[in-house]
Amino acid sequence: MPVNTEAVGRAYGPHEPYEVTRVKIREFADAVDARSFAHLSEEAARAEGYADVVAPTTFAVIIAQQAEFHVVVDPEVGVDFSRVVHADERFTHHRPIVAGDLISTTVHIDAIKQRAGISFVTTRTELADADGAPVSTVISTLAVREGDA
C-alpha cells in the first residue's frame, strides 16, 4: 500500500526539548570521527569563540530523527518502517549547537512523491532553541518500498 499523499502539509510538534550535553556531543564526535578539540574540550571551544563544547554539524540529525519518528508511526501517513531506506539528508544551520542547548523540534511533511513502487517522503524538521530562535533546518527524504517487492 502506498504512503498517503494527503499527509503532505501535516506538522508534528513542537516536541519536548532535547537537552544537548557535553557527553552526547563527545560521544557523537567520537562516533563520526570528528577530531576538533572544540567537540571535546570546553577550553578549546571557548578559545574558538563558542559558549561551550560545540557539536559536529551533523549532530542535528540525532535531534531531527527523533522528531521524524512521529511521521513514521502515524498510521494515517502509512509508512512501513520495515520498508524504509534513507535517501537524503540536508542541513541548513542558523547557528552552532552547543552543550547546554535545549532544542525543540517541529517536523513538517513537505512532499510525498511516488515512482516505480517507491514513495519518497520528504520531511523538514525545524530545530529551535529555548527562546524559539532557529538553530537548524533538517530536510530528510525516506524511500518507502511498497508491495511485496
GROMACS .gro file of N, CA and C in nm:
model
  447
    1MET      N    1   0.084  -0.118   0.000
    1MET     CA    2   0.000   0.000   0.000
    1MET      C    3   0.089   0.124   0.000
    2PRO      N    4   0.061   0.220  -0.089
    2PRO     CA    5   0.144   0.340  -0.094
    2PRO      C    6   0.122   0.431   0.027
    3VAL      N    7   0.220   0.514   0.051
    3VAL     CA    8   0.211   0.614   0.157
    3VAL      C    9   0.100   0.713   0.116
    4ASN      N   10   0.027   0.763   0.213
    4ASN     CA   11  -0.085   0.853   0.191
    4ASN      C   12  -0.036   0.992   0.150
    5THR      N   13  -0.054   1.027   0.024
    5THR     CA   14  -0.008   1.158  -0.026
    5THR      C   15  -0.086   1.274   0.035
    6GLU      N   16  -0.203   1.245   0.091
    6GLU     CA   17  -0.282   1.351   0.155
    6GLU      C   18  -0.219   1.398   0.287
    7ALA      N   19  -0.115   1.330   0.330
    7ALA     CA   20  -0.046   1.371   0.453
    7ALA      C   21   0.045   1.492   0.431
    8VAL      N   22   0.071   1.527   0.306
    8VAL     CA   23   0.154   1.643   0.277
    8VAL      C   24   0.092   1.766   0.343
    9GLY      N   25   0.175   1.842   0.412
    9GLY     CA   26   0.130   1.962   0.480
    9GLY      C   27   0.110   1.943   0.630
   10ARG      N   28   0.109   1.819   0.675
   10ARG     CA   29   0.094   1.794   0.819
   10ARG      C   30   0.219   1.840   0.894
   11ALA      N   31   0.197   1.880   1.019
   11ALA     CA   32   0.308   1.919   1.107
   11ALA      C   33   0.289   1.849   1.241
   12TYR      N   34   0.400   1.817   1.304
   12TYR     CA   35   0.400   1.750   1.434
   12TYR      C   36   0.493   1.828   1.526
   13GLY      N   37   0.440   1.870   1.638
   13GLY     CA   38   0.523   1.942   1.734
   13GLY      C   39   0.465   2.080   1.761
   14PRO      N   40   0.538   2.161   1.836
   14PRO     CA   41   0.673   2.133   1.884
   14PRO      C   42   0.675   2.023   1.990
   15HIS      N   43   0.789   1.953   1.991
   15HIS     CA   44   0.808   1.842   2.081
   15HIS      C   45   0.891   1.883   2.201
   16GLU      N   46   0.886   1.798   2.304
   16GLU     CA   47   0.963   1.823   2.426
   16GLU      C   48   1.109   1.848   2.390
   17PRO      N   49   1.170   1.946   2.453
   17PRO     CA   50   1.308   1.980   2.418
   17PRO      C   51   1.408   1.867   2.442
   18TYR      N   52   1.505   1.862   2.353
   18TYR     CA   53   1.619   1.771   2.364
   18TYR      C   54   1.730   1.848   2.433
   19GLU      N   55   1.783   1.793   2.541
   19GLU     CA   56   1.891   1.859   2.614
   19GLU      C   57   2.026   1.815   2.556
   20VAL      N   58   2.099   1.910   2.502
   20VAL     CA   59   2.231   1.884   2.445
   20VAL      C   60   2.332   1.888   2.559
   21THR      N   61   2.405   1.779   2.576
   21THR     CA   62   2.505   1.773   2.683
   21THR      C   63   2.645   1.754   2.624
   22ARG      N   64   2.744   1.783   2.703
   22ARG     CA   65   2.883   1.761   2.661
   22ARG      C   66   2.906   1.614   2.630
   23VAL      N   67   2.851   1.527   2.713
   23VAL     CA   68   2.870   1.382   2.693
   23VAL      C   69   2.813   1.340   2.558
   24LYS      N   70   2.692   1.384   2.526
   24LYS     CA   71   2.630   1.347   2.398
   24LYS      C   72   2.712   1.398   2.281
   25ILE      N   73   2.761   1.521   2.293
   25ILE     CA   74   2.844   1.577   2.185
   25ILE      C   75   2.972   1.496   2.171
   26ARG      N   76   3.038   1.467   2.281
   26ARG     CA   77   3.163   1.390   2.274
   26ARG      C   78   3.141   1.252   2.216
   27GLU      N   79   3.034   1.185   2.258
   27GLU     CA   80   3.005   1.052   2.204
   27GLU      C   81   2.978   1.057   2.054
   28PHE      N   82   2.902   1.156   2.010
   28PHE     CA   83   2.872   1.168   1.867
   28PHE      C   84   3.000   1.201   1.790
   29ALA      N   85   3.080   1.293   1.841
   29ALA     CA   86   3.205   1.329   1.775
   29ALA      C   87   3.295   1.207   1.760
   30ASP      N   88   3.300   1.125   1.863
   30ASP     CA   89   3.379   1.003   1.857
   30ASP      C   90   3.323   0.907   1.752
   31ALA      N   91   3.191   0.894   1.749
   31ALA     CA   92   3.126   0.801   1.655
   31ALA      C   93   3.149   0.839   1.509
   32VAL      N   94   3.154   0.970   1.481
   32VAL     CA   95   3.170   1.015   1.341
   32VAL      C   96   3.314   1.057   1.312
   33ASP      N   97   3.403   1.033   1.408
   33ASP     CA   98   3.545   1.064   1.393
   33ASP      C   99   3.571   1.212   1.367
   34ALA      N  100   3.493   1.297   1.435
   34ALA     CA  101   3.515   1.442   1.428
   34ALA      C  102   3.628   1.477   1.524
   35ARG      N  103   3.734   1.533   1.472
   35ARG     CA  104   3.857   1.545   1.551
   35ARG      C  105   3.883   1.682   1.614
   36SER      N  106   3.797   1.779   1.593
   36SER     CA  107   3.819   1.911   1.651
   36SER      C  108   3.815   1.903   1.803
   37PHE      N  109   3.911   1.966   1.868
   37PHE     CA  110   3.911   1.969   2.014
   37PHE      C  111   3.792   2.048   2.067
   38ALA      N  112   3.732   2.133   1.984
   38ALA     CA  113   3.614   2.210   2.027
   38ALA      C  114   3.494   2.119   2.053
   39HIS      N  115   3.498   1.995   2.003
   39HIS     CA  116   3.391   1.898   2.031
   39HIS      C  117   3.415   1.826   2.163
   40LEU      N  118   3.534   1.838   2.216
   40LEU     CA  119   3.574   1.759   2.332
   40LEU      C  120   3.606   1.841   2.456
   41SER      N  121   3.656   1.960   2.436
   41SER     CA  122   3.709   2.040   2.546
   41SER      C  123   3.639   2.175   2.555
   42GLU      N  124   3.593   2.208   2.677
   42GLU     CA  125   3.531   2.339   2.698
   42GLU      C  126   3.629   2.451   2.667
   43GLU      N  127   3.753   2.433   2.711
   43GLU     CA  128   3.854   2.537   2.691
   43GLU      C  129   3.881   2.560   2.542
   44ALA      N  130   3.894   2.451   2.468
   44ALA     CA  131   3.919   2.463   2.324
   44ALA      C  132   3.800   2.529   2.254
   45ALA      N  133   3.679   2.492   2.294
   45ALA     CA  134   3.559   2.550   2.234
   45ALA      C  135   3.551   2.700   2.263
   46ARG      N  136   3.578   2.736   2.386
   46ARG     CA  137   3.574   2.879   2.422
   46ARG      C  138   3.683   2.958   2.349
   47ALA      N  139   3.799   2.896   2.332
   47ALA     CA  140   3.907   2.961   2.258
   47ALA      C  141   3.868   2.988   2.113
   48GLU      N  142   3.776   2.906   2.060
   48GLU     CA  143   3.728   2.925   1.923
   48GLU      C  144   3.604   3.013   1.917
   49GLY      N  145   3.562   3.066   2.034
   49GLY     CA  146   3.450   3.159   2.037
   49GLY      C  147   3.314   3.100   2.068
   50TYR      N  148   3.308   2.972   2.105
   50TYR     CA  149   3.181   2.908   2.140
   50TYR      C  150   3.157   2.920   2.290
   51ALA      N  151   3.031   2.917   2.329
   51ALA     CA  152   2.995   2.927   2.471
   51ALA      C  153   3.030   2.801   2.548
   52ASP      N  154   3.036   2.687   2.479
   52ASP     CA  155   3.065   2.559   2.543
   52ASP      C  156   3.108   2.463   2.432
   53VAL      N  157   3.122   2.336   2.467
   53VAL     CA  158   3.158   2.234   2.368
   53VAL      C  159   3.059   2.242   2.252
   54VAL      N  160   3.112   2.245   2.129
   54VAL     CA  161   3.028   2.260   2.010
   54VAL      C  162   3.009   2.126   1.941
   55ALA      N  163   2.887   2.102   1.893
   55ALA     CA  164   2.855   1.976   1.827
   55ALA      C  165   2.905   1.977   1.683
   56PRO      N  166   2.944   1.860   1.631
   56PRO     CA  167   2.971   1.849   1.487
   56PRO      C  168   2.844   1.888   1.411
   57THR      N  169   2.859   1.936   1.290
   57THR     CA  170   2.744   1.987   1.215
   57THR      C  171   2.635   1.882   1.192
   58THR      N  172   2.672   1.756   1.182
   58THR     CA  173   2.571   1.652   1.157
   58THR      C  174   2.501   1.605   1.285
   59PHE      N  175   2.538   1.658   1.400
   59PHE     CA  176   2.473   1.623   1.526
   59PHE      C  177   2.323   1.651   1.521
   60ALA      N  178   2.283   1.750   1.443
   60ALA     CA  179   2.141   1.787   1.432
   60ALA      C  180   2.055   1.669   1.389
   61VAL      N  181   2.114   1.571   1.320
   61VAL     CA  182   2.037   1.454   1.275
   61VAL      C  183   1.984   1.373   1.394
   62ILE      N  184   2.057   1.369   1.502
   62ILE     CA  185   2.013   1.296   1.622
   62ILE      C  186   1.880   1.353   1.670
   63ILE      N  187   1.871   1.483   1.676
   63ILE     CA  188   1.752   1.551   1.724
   63ILE      C  189   1.640   1.540   1.620
   64ALA      N  190   1.674   1.562   1.494
   64ALA     CA  191   1.573   1.560   1.387
   64ALA      C  192   1.509   1.423   1.371
   65GLN      N  193   1.588   1.317   1.380
   65GLN     CA  194   1.531   1.184   1.361
   65GLN      C  195   1.433   1.147   1.471
   66GLN      N  196   1.453   1.197   1.590
   66GLN     CA  197   1.354   1.173   1.696
   66GLN      C  198   1.220   1.236   1.659
   67ALA      N  199   1.224   1.354   1.600
   67ALA     CA  200   1.101   1.422   1.557
   67ALA      C  201   1.039   1.351   1.437
   68GLU      N  202   1.122   1.308   1.342
   68GLU     CA  203   1.073   1.241   1.222
   68GLU      C  204   1.000   1.111   1.255
   69PHE      N  205   1.033   1.052   1.367
   69PHE     CA  206   0.968   0.928   1.407
   69PHE      C  207   0.816   0.947   1.422
   70HIS      N  208   0.772   1.067   1.456
   70HIS     CA  209   0.629   1.095   1.468
   70HIS      C  210   0.558   1.075   1.335
   71VAL      N  211   0.626   1.106   1.226
   71VAL     CA  212   0.570   1.083   1.092
   71VAL      C  213   0.561   0.934   1.064
   72VAL      N  214   0.668   0.863   1.095
   72VAL     CA  215   0.677   0.720   1.065
   72VAL      C  216   0.571   0.640   1.140
   73VAL      N  217   0.540   0.677   1.263
   73VAL     CA  218   0.445   0.600   1.342
   73VAL      C  219   0.300   0.646   1.326
   74ASP      N  220   0.276   0.751   1.251
   74ASP     CA  221   0.139   0.799   1.229
   74ASP      C  222   0.070   0.704   1.132
   75PRO      N  223  -0.029   0.628   1.177
   75PRO     CA  224  -0.093   0.530   1.088
   75PRO      C  225  -0.163   0.595   0.969
   76GLU      N  226  -0.202   0.721   0.981
   76GLU     CA  227  -0.267   0.790   0.870
   76GLU      C  228  -0.170   0.826   0.757
   77VAL      N  229  -0.041   0.828   0.787
   77VAL     CA  230   0.060   0.853   0.683
   77VAL      C  231   0.089   0.722   0.610
   78GLY      N  232   0.102   0.614   0.685
   78GLY     CA  233   0.117   0.483   0.623
   78GLY      C  234   0.258   0.443   0.585
   79VAL      N  235   0.356   0.486   0.661
   79VAL     CA  236   0.494   0.445   0.636
   79VAL      C  237   0.518   0.311   0.705
   80ASP      N  238   0.560   0.211   0.629
   80ASP     CA  239   0.600   0.082   0.685
   80ASP      C  240   0.751   0.089   0.705
   81PHE      N  241   0.793   0.108   0.831
   81PHE     CA  242   0.935   0.132   0.860
   81PHE      C  243   1.023   0.015   0.818
   82SER      N  244   0.968  -0.104   0.811
   82SER     CA  245   1.048  -0.219   0.768
   82SER      C  246   1.085  -0.210   0.620
   83ARG      N  247   1.024  -0.116   0.548
   83ARG     CA  248   1.050  -0.099   0.405
   83ARG      C  249   1.119   0.034   0.375
   84VAL      N  250   1.175   0.098   0.476
   84VAL     CA  251   1.235   0.231   0.461
   84VAL      C  252   1.385   0.222   0.435
   85VAL      N  253   1.428   0.303   0.340
   85VAL     CA  254   1.570   0.327   0.316
   85VAL      C  255   1.589   0.478   0.321
   86HIS      N  256   1.692   0.521   0.391
   86HIS     CA  257   1.720   0.664   0.400
   86HIS      C  258   1.778   0.710   0.267
   87ALA      N  259   1.715   0.810   0.205
   87ALA     CA  260   1.756   0.852   0.071
   87ALA      C  261   1.838   0.980   0.069
   88ASP      N  262   1.810   1.074   0.159
   88ASP     CA  263   1.878   1.204   0.152
   88ASP      C  264   1.866   1.277   0.285
   89GLU      N  265   1.966   1.358   0.315
   89GLU     CA  266   1.966   1.441   0.436
   89GLU      C  267   2.041   1.569   0.403
   90ARG      N  268   1.978   1.683   0.433
   90ARG     CA  269   2.042   1.813   0.411
   90ARG      C  270   2.023   1.901   0.533
   91PHE      N  271   2.122   1.982   0.560
   91PHE     CA  272   2.120   2.069   0.677
   91PHE      C  273   2.137   2.214   0.637
   92THR      N  274   2.061   2.300   0.702
   92THR     CA  275   2.085   2.444   0.698
   92THR      C  276   2.100   2.485   0.843
   93HIS      N  277   2.219   2.532   0.877
   93HIS     CA  278   2.245   2.569   1.016
   93HIS      C  279   2.235   2.720   1.031
   94HIS      N  280   2.157   2.761   1.130
   94HIS     CA  281   2.141   2.904   1.158
   94HIS      C  282   2.240   2.950   1.265
   95ARG      N  283   2.283   2.854   1.347
   95ARG     CA  284   2.390   2.877   1.445
   95ARG      C  285   2.437   2.740   1.493
   96PRO      N  286   2.558   2.734   1.551
   96PRO     CA  287   2.608   2.606   1.602
   96PRO      C  288   2.526   2.555   1.721
   97ILE      N  289   2.524   2.425   1.736
   97ILE     CA  290   2.463   2.361   1.853
   97ILE      C  291   2.573   2.343   1.956
   98VAL      N  292   2.547   2.387   2.078
   98VAL     CA  293   2.647   2.376   2.184
   98VAL      C  294   2.587   2.309   2.307
   99ALA      N  295   2.674   2.254   2.390
   99ALA     CA  296   2.631   2.192   2.515
   99ALA      C  297   2.552   2.295   2.596
  100GLY      N  298   2.444   2.248   2.654
  100GLY     CA  299   2.357   2.336   2.731
  100GLY      C  300   2.233   2.380   2.655
  101ASP      N  301   2.233   2.362   2.523
  101ASP     CA  302   2.115   2.398   2.445
  101ASP      C  303   1.998   2.307   2.479
  102LEU      N  304   1.880   2.363   2.480
  102LEU     CA  305   1.755   2.288   2.486
  102LEU      C  306   1.688   2.311   2.351
  103ILE      N  307   1.680   2.206   2.271
  103ILE     CA  308   1.635   2.217   2.133
  103ILE      C  309   1.498   2.152   2.118
  104SER      N  310   1.399   2.229   2.076
  104SER     CA  311   1.268   2.172   2.046
  104SER      C  312   1.254   2.158   1.894
  105THR      N  313   1.165   2.070   1.853
  105THR     CA  314   1.153   2.040   1.710
  105THR      C  315   1.007   2.043   1.666
  106THR      N  316   0.990   2.083   1.543
  106THR     CA  317   0.863   2.069   1.473
  106THR      C  318   0.896   2.009   1.338
  107VAL      N  319   0.827   1.899   1.304
  107VAL     CA  320   0.853   1.831   1.178
  107VAL      C  321   0.733   1.850   1.086
  108HIS      N  322   0.763   1.877   0.960
  108HIS     CA  323   0.661   1.900   0.858
  108HIS      C  324   0.678   1.797   0.746
  109ILE      N  325   0.567   1.747   0.694
  109ILE     CA  326   0.573   1.663   0.574
  109ILE      C  327   0.562   1.758   0.455
  110ASP      N  328   0.671   1.777   0.384
  110ASP     CA  329   0.674   1.873   0.273
  110ASP      C  330   0.636   1.811   0.139
  111ALA      N  331   0.664   1.682   0.121
  111ALA     CA  332   0.633   1.620  -0.008
  111ALA      C  333   0.625   1.469   0.006
  112ILE      N  334   0.539   1.410  -0.074
  112ILE     CA  335   0.535   1.265  -0.090
  112ILE      C  336   0.519   1.241  -0.240
  113LYS      N  337   0.621   1.182  -0.301
  113LYS     CA  338   0.618   1.153  -0.444
  113LYS      C  339   0.628   1.003  -0.463
  114GLN      N  340   0.552   0.952  -0.556
  114GLN     CA  341   0.551   0.808  -0.579
  114GLN      C  342   0.600   0.779  -0.720
  115ARG      N  343   0.701   0.690  -0.728
  115ARG     CA  344   0.759   0.648  -0.856
  115ARG      C  345   0.803   0.503  -0.846
  116ALA      N  346   0.763   0.427  -0.944
  116ALA     CA  347   0.810   0.288  -0.960
  116ALA      C  348   0.798   0.206  -0.832
  117GLY      N  349   0.684   0.217  -0.765
  117GLY     CA  350   0.662   0.136  -0.645
  117GLY      C  351   0.735   0.184  -0.521
  118ILE      N  352   0.783   0.307  -0.525
  118ILE     CA  353   0.852   0.365  -0.409
  118ILE      C  354   0.790   0.500  -0.378
  119SER      N  355   0.759   0.522  -0.251
  119SER     CA  356   0.713   0.653  -0.205
  119SER      C  357   0.833   0.726  -0.145
  120PHE      N  358   0.857   0.847  -0.191
  120PHE     CA  359   0.963   0.931  -0.137
  120PHE      C  360   0.898   1.034  -0.046
  121VAL      N  361   0.924   1.022   0.084
  121VAL     CA  362   0.864   1.109   0.184
  121VAL      C  363   0.969   1.210   0.229
  122THR      N  364   0.942   1.337   0.203
  122THR     CA  365   1.036   1.443   0.241
  122THR      C  366   0.981   1.520   0.358
  123THR      N  367   1.060   1.523   0.465
  123THR     CA  368   1.023   1.599   0.584
  123THR      C  369   1.120   1.714   0.604
  124ARG      N  370   1.071   1.815   0.672
  124ARG     CA  371   1.154   1.930   0.712
  124ARG      C  372   1.138   1.945   0.862
  125THR      N  373   1.247   1.932   0.933
  125THR     CA  374   1.244   1.944   1.078
  125THR      C  375   1.313   2.074   1.117
  126GLU      N  376   1.237   2.158   1.186
  126GLU     CA  377   1.289   2.287   1.234
  126GLU      C  378   1.333   2.269   1.379
  127LEU      N  379   1.459   2.298   1.406
  127LEU     CA  380   1.514   2.293   1.540
  127LEU      C  381   1.523   2.435   1.592
  128ALA      N  382   1.472   2.456   1.714
  128ALA     CA  383   1.473   2.590   1.773
  128ALA      C  384   1.525   2.581   1.917
  129ASP      N  385   1.587   2.690   1.962
  129ASP     CA  386   1.638   2.691   2.099
  129ASP      C  387   1.527   2.727   2.198
  130ALA      N  388   1.563   2.737   2.324
  130ALA     CA  389   1.465   2.762   2.431
  130ALA      C  390   1.393   2.894   2.413
  131ASP      N  391   1.452   2.989   2.342
  131ASP     CA  392   1.389   3.118   2.316
  131ASP      C  393   1.307   3.118   2.187
  132GLY      N  394   1.305   3.003   2.119
  132GLY     CA  395   1.231   2.993   1.994
  132GLY      C  396   1.309   3.036   1.871
  133ALA      N  397   1.436   3.071   1.890
  133ALA     CA  398   1.519   3.114   1.778
  133ALA      C  399   1.563   2.992   1.696
  134PRO      N  400   1.565   3.004   1.563
  134PRO     CA  401   1.605   2.891   1.480
  134PRO      C  402   1.750   2.850   1.503
  135VAL      N  403   1.772   2.719   1.505
  135VAL     CA  404   1.906   2.663   1.522
  135VAL      C  405   1.947   2.592   1.392
  136SER      N  406   1.864   2.499   1.345
  136SER     CA  407   1.894   2.425   1.222
  136SER      C  408   1.763   2.383   1.156
  137THR      N  409   1.773   2.363   1.026
  137THR     CA  410   1.664   2.304   0.948
  137THR      C  411   1.721   2.179   0.884
  138VAL      N  412   1.652   2.066   0.905
  138VAL     CA  413   1.698   1.939   0.852
  138VAL      C  414   1.593   1.888   0.753
  139ILE      N  415   1.635   1.869   0.628
  139ILE     CA  416   1.549   1.814   0.524
  139ILE      C  417   1.590   1.668   0.505
  140SER      N  418   1.493   1.579   0.519
  140SER     CA  419   1.521   1.436   0.510
  140SER      C  420   1.424   1.371   0.412
  141THR      N  421   1.475   1.280   0.331
  141THR     CA  422   1.389   1.204   0.242
  141THR      C  423   1.406   1.055   0.270
  142LEU      N  424   1.292   0.991   0.292
  142LEU     CA  425   1.288   0.846   0.311
  142LEU      C  426   1.228   0.783   0.188
  143ALA      N  427   1.287   0.675   0.142
  143ALA     CA  428   1.231   0.596   0.032
  143ALA      C  429   1.160   0.477   0.095
  144VAL      N  430   1.030   0.465   0.068
  144VAL     CA  431   0.949   0.358   0.127
  144VAL      C  432   0.905   0.265   0.014
  145ARG      N  433   0.962   0.146   0.015
  145ARG     CA  434   0.931   0.044  -0.086
  145ARG      C  435   0.791  -0.009  -0.058
  146GLU      N  436   0.714  -0.027  -0.163
  146GLU     CA  437   0.576  -0.072  -0.148
  146GLU      C  438   0.557  -0.213  -0.203
  147GLY      N  439   0.447  -0.274  -0.165
  147GLY     CA  440   0.413  -0.405  -0.218
  147GLY      C  441   0.502  -0.516  -0.164
  148ASP      N  442   0.507  -0.626  -0.238
  148ASP     CA  443   0.582  -0.743  -0.197
  148ASP      C  444   0.722  -0.747  -0.256
  149ALA      N  445   0.761  -0.646  -0.328
  149ALA     CA  446   0.893  -0.645  -0.393
  149ALA      C  447   1.005  -0.629  -0.295
   0.00000   0.00000   0.00000
